[in-house]
Amino acid sequence: MITVENLTKKFGTVTAVDRVSFTVEEGTIFGFLGPNGAGKTTTISILCTLLSATSGTARIDGHDCTREPSEVRKRIGIVFQDNTLDKELTAYENLLLHAYLYNIPGRERKERIGDALRFVDLYERRNEQVKKFSGGMKRRLEVARSIVHQPRVLFLDEPTLGLDPQSRAHLWEFISTLPEKHKVTVFMTTHYMDEAEICDTIAIIDRGTIIAQGSPQELKRQVGGDSLFLTTTDNRRAAADLKALLDLDAEERGDELVITVSGGESYIPRVVQALTDRVLAVRLRKPTLNDVFLHLTGKAIRPETTSSGEEMRNIVRTYRRKFDNR
Amino acid sequence: MKSELNAVYVVIAREFIKFAREKGRLISTLSRPVIWLFLVGGGMSRVVAPDDMGVPYMQFIFPGIIGMTILFSSIFSSVSILWDKEFGFMKEMLVAPVSRFSIVVGKALSGTLLSTIQALIILLLFPFIGLKLGAAQIFFILCISLVLSFCIAALGILIASFFENFESFNIIINFIVMPMFFLSGAMYPVSLLPPVLRLFTSVNPLTYGIDALKYMVFTEKKILTQDFPLGMDLAVIIAASIIFVISAGYVFERRK
């Protein structure tokens, strides 16, 4: 559905996107991951025909994004990083103008808008001005608007940015059902690694280049597997027994023994059996995409990943400190 | 073609819905010309003697005040493109499968209609300043207002397309709109200006619009109030409109 080959975009001397290549299969969710400023939005802008590429090609459904922009525009829907609704208009009016822009025939307009609004649970509030909506509702309305014209590909650029955890979860419920319910291929960017778990394929981009591609499972496998944390009556003896009986390398980390294996759950019964009665606690930790990013780049994804709740708490803390100092 | 007309319709419908919803906007845009007409015009009438033909100053500036209404409301309407750029709605239109030119034309037409409505409201004040206008005169004044509004709205879009955010708004008002108003013959006859400033008035489309309005308001007294023949006024406005709207469309079409 989307084919990108050696795509490069330069702004003056700065190379924002450097020879990026990937393909997105029809009906899948593709995640474009990376820290802020990695080149995600630039890539989306080229695919959405808002920017032209310096070199390389990008095609959507066989149409070149630079040379056939109007063919591409007919086939895509977009939820931009920042809100593009008209806040003075009602939810219904926003979608109605959209239906006109995409030349949806008169008799279908009302029904399609109604369906889209019901899909995101906003039908009851269709006649309210958008400025009265919460951040999460605005995002959902944007998702509704972007599917009114039944696009083949839907772009979601940081769809959950700035939303509270509850609204985020609510929004993902809708997004994850999009390919099936609306026959659409989803291309999304995010820097929340946990959100990328729902993707079928992920490409990780850092400083304008793609550093890894694959399914979330494949990427996590690169990290080396799951971590099994054991607390035993005697860690040193247990480690020796594990080596002898199961040929597992256990590492002592604080009060715990750590074993790195793939398919960690299946090892739990074997380990417990091998160490008859000496296991006090077992803890399994699956690698996250954050671990993948850390593994690939040697750094954690930049601090923007703190949840908005966390940020809020930090702000409150800072203010408290200021008041206390008085 | 149908989709392009739809795009024009979307832009106009949106502007009209918003205009109707913002109650204060009409009052605030109409208050400026009313204040100028009665406070500046009324006050200056005591200082400036009526000209040889017996036209009092308050009546003399009336076509200029209609021109002012058109200038400000058309420019405000076009410059709302900067709001759209800043608050995102522009992106929604730019990724839609319609040409940039339709967006520009829609914006220019909505500016035209909104500012002609406002010009009509100001025009209907004529009995209060002792003018007598016939139905035919009012009709032709409205026709000129339509053409002039389109021209200024297109110019506004062209100007706005060179700026990225709303902070530039003050620059546009202070360095483009205000000089355009004062160098248009609205407040004093162009022929009284020094040659350097007259050069500026001759490249100002508003000069020709106000000149044409004067022609219609003072049908019988053409000596001091009128600077160019009516045909020339209209030709210049129409030619300028076409140039502005095409260049604005071109600037919009350009991709980085």
Tab-separated table of N, CA and C in Angstrom, chain A residues 37-92:
chain	number	residue	atom	x	y	z
A	37	GLY	N	11.897	14.877	16.798
A	37	GLY	CA	12.926	15.414	15.912
A	37	GLY	C	13.675	14.349	15.139
A	38	ALA	N	13.180	13.099	15.152
A	38	ALA	CA	13.893	12.031	14.449
A	38	ALA	C	13.592	12.024	12.952
A	39	GLY	N	12.532	12.734	12.535
A	39	GLY	CA	12.181	12.757	11.116
A	39	GLY	C	10.818	12.144	10.828
A	40	LYS	N	10.069	11.845	11.884
A	40	LYS	CA	8.760	11.208	11.694
A	40	LYS	C	7.784	12.139	10.970
A	41	THR	N	7.642	13.345	11.502
A	41	THR	CA	6.666	14.262	10.930
A	41	THR	C	7.052	14.677	9.512
A	42	THR	N	8.361	14.832	9.270
A	42	THR	CA	8.804	15.172	7.919
A	42	THR	C	8.399	14.072	6.944
A	43	THR	N	8.615	12.803	7.340
A	43	THR	CA	8.252	11.689	6.466
A	43	THR	C	6.743	11.703	6.197
A	44	ILE	N	5.954	11.884	7.248
A	44	ILE	CA	4.492	11.941	7.072
A	44	ILE	C	4.111	13.086	6.140
A	45	SER	N	4.750	14.240	6.320
A	45	SER	CA	4.406	15.386	5.474
A	45	SER	C	4.684	15.102	4.009
A	46	ILE	N	5.738	14.372	3.716
A	46	ILE	CA	6.023	14.022	2.322
A	46	ILE	C	4.962	13.051	1.808
A	47	LEU	N	4.629	12.054	2.626
A	47	LEU	CA	3.617	11.081	2.209
A	47	LEU	C	2.252	11.746	2.011
A	48	CYS	N	1.987	12.796	2.811
A	48	CYS	CA	0.704	13.501	2.699
A	48	CYS	C	0.729	14.602	1.656
A	49	THR	N	1.775	14.711	0.893
A	49	THR	CA	1.928	15.680	-0.202
A	49	THR	C	2.067	17.129	0.275
A	50	LEU	N	2.388	17.317	1.558
A	50	LEU	CA	2.583	18.697	2.032
A	50	LEU	C	4.010	19.182	1.776
A	51	LEU	N	4.938	18.246	1.712
A	51	LEU	CA	6.323	18.590	1.390
A	51	LEU	C	6.735	17.741	0.203
A	52	SER	N	7.700	18.237	-0.586
A	52	SER	CA	8.204	17.374	-1.641
A	52	SER	C	9.571	16.844	-1.223
A	53	ALA	N	9.880	15.628	-1.692
A	53	ALA	CA	11.116	14.981	-1.286
A	53	ALA	C	12.311	15.604	-2.005
A	54	THR	N	13.487	15.617	-1.367
A	54	THR	CA	14.703	16.075	-2.035
A	54	THR	C	15.148	15.010	-3.039
A	55	SER	N	15.118	13.741	-2.611
A	55	SER	CA	15.379	12.641	-3.553
A	55	SER	C	14.710	11.382	-3.033
A	56	GLY	N	14.662	10.351	-3.880
A	56	GLY	CA	13.980	9.122	-3.504
A	56	GLY	C	12.499	9.203	-3.843
A	57	THR	N	11.792	8.085	-3.661
A	57	THR	CA	10.376	8.080	-4.028
A	57	THR	C	9.497	7.598	-2.877
A	58	ALA	N	8.275	8.094	-2.894
A	58	ALA	CA	7.259	7.627	-1.958
A	58	ALA	C	5.999	7.404	-2.772
A	59	ARG	N	5.425	6.213	-2.647
A	59	ARG	CA	4.221	5.894	-3.409
A	59	ARG	C	3.136	5.389	-2.485
A	60	ILE	N	1.908	5.818	-2.774
A	60	ILE	CA	0.766	5.303	-2.028
A	60	ILE	C	-0.217	4.727	-3.029
A	61	ASP	N	-0.524	3.444	-2.857
A	61	ASP	CA	-1.437	2.755	-3.760
A	61	ASP	C	-0.988	2.957	-5.223
A	62	GLY	N	0.321	2.944	-5.432
A	62	GLY	CA	0.872	3.060	-6.784
A	62	GLY	C	1.021	4.475	-7.317
A	63	HIS	N	0.640	5.486	-6.511
A	63	HIS	CA	0.738	6.863	-7.001
A	63	HIS	C	1.858	7.620	-6.292
A	64	ASP	N	2.638	8.319	-7.084
A	64	ASP	CA	3.795	9.034	-6.551
A	64	ASP	C	3.349	10.273	-5.765
A	65	CYS	N	3.861	10.393	-4.539
A	65	CYS	CA	3.409	11.476	-3.656
A	65	CYS	C	3.845	12.859	-4.150
A	66	THR	N	4.945	12.923	-4.892
A	66	THR	CA	5.400	14.222	-5.365
A	66	THR	C	4.777	14.580	-6.707
A	67	ARG	N	4.661	13.569	-7.595
A	67	ARG	CA	4.187	13.888	-8.953
A	67	ARG	C	2.672	13.808	-9.123
A	68	GLU	N	2.004	12.991	-8.321
A	68	GLU	CA	0.542	12.880	-8.469
A	68	GLU	C	-0.156	13.202	-7.145
A	69	PRO	N	0.064	14.413	-6.650
A	69	PRO	CA	-0.478	14.719	-5.316
A	69	PRO	C	-2.000	14.551	-5.227
A	70	SER	N	-2.735	14.919	-6.282
A	70	SER	CA	-4.193	14.866	-6.112
A	70	SER	C	-4.702	13.426	-6.068
A	71	GLU	N	-4.032	12.508	-6.780
A	71	GLU	CA	-4.413	11.098	-6.701
A	71	GLU	C	-4.155	10.562	-5.288
A	72	VAL	N	-2.994	10.980	-4.743
A	72	VAL	CA	-2.644	10.533	-3.399
A	72	VAL	C	-3.627	11.096	-2.379
A	73	ARG	N	-3.947	12.400	-2.528
A	73	ARG	CA	-4.822	13.047	-1.538
A	73	ARG	C	-6.198	12.394	-1.451
A	74	LYS	N	-6.682	11.883	-2.593
A	74	LYS	CA	-7.989	11.226	-2.579
A	74	LYS	C	-7.973	9.967	-1.729
A	75	ARG	N	-6.783	9.364	-1.599
A	75	ARG	CA	-6.697	8.053	-0.962
A	75	ARG	C	-6.288	8.082	0.496
A	76	ILE	N	-5.981	9.274	0.994
A	76	ILE	CA	-5.451	9.306	2.362
A	76	ILE	C	-6.337	10.132	3.297
A	77	GLY	N	-6.256	9.780	4.572
A	77	GLY	CA	-6.869	10.570	5.634
A	77	GLY	C	-5.789	10.833	6.666
A	78	ILE	N	-5.877	11.970	7.326
A	78	ILE	CA	-4.780	12.336	8.234
A	78	ILE	C	-5.304	12.903	9.546
A	79	VAL	N	-4.677	12.456	10.625
A	79	VAL	CA	-4.869	13.140	11.905
A	79	VAL	C	-3.511	13.744	12.247
A	80	PHE	N	-3.448	15.056	12.168
A	80	PHE	CA	-2.172	15.732	12.394
A	80	PHE	C	-1.838	15.795	13.874
A	81	GLN	N	-0.564	16.057	14.116
A	81	GLN	CA	-0.081	16.183	15.486
A	81	GLN	C	-0.829	17.298	16.225
A	82	ASP	N	-0.985	18.453	15.575
A	82	ASP	CA	-1.766	19.491	16.237
A	82	ASP	C	-3.153	19.565	15.608
A	83	ASN	N	-4.069	20.017	16.425
A	83	ASN	CA	-5.478	20.010	16.059
A	83	ASN	C	-5.772	20.855	14.819
A	84	THR	N	-6.519	20.298	13.874
A	84	THR	CA	-6.863	21.081	12.689
A	84	THR	C	-8.375	21.220	12.538
A	85	LEU	N	-9.097	21.085	13.640
A	85	LEU	CA	-10.550	21.303	13.589
A	85	LEU	C	-10.810	22.794	13.658
A	86	ASP	N	-11.980	23.212	13.175
A	86	ASP	CA	-12.377	24.601	13.379
A	86	ASP	C	-13.199	24.635	14.664
A	87	LYS	N	-12.653	25.259	15.690
A	87	LYS	CA	-13.278	25.175	17.019
A	87	LYS	C	-14.572	25.971	17.117
A	88	GLU	N	-14.789	26.914	16.215
A	88	GLU	CA	-16.020	27.700	16.244
A	88	GLU	C	-17.194	26.914	15.662
A	89	LEU	N	-16.879	25.923	14.857
A	89	LEU	CA	-17.936	25.136	14.218
A	89	LEU	C	-18.317	23.955	15.111
A	90	THR	N	-19.480	23.375	14.847
A	90	THR	CA	-19.882	22.192	15.607
A	90	THR	C	-19.166	20.969	15.036
A	91	ALA	N	-19.262	19.872	15.793
A	91	ALA	CA	-18.653	18.622	15.336
A	91	ALA	C	-19.225	18.239	13.973
A	92	TYR	N	-20.545	18.342	13.858
A	92	TYR	CA	-21.197	17.949	12.606
A	92	TYR	C	-20.734	18.841	11.455
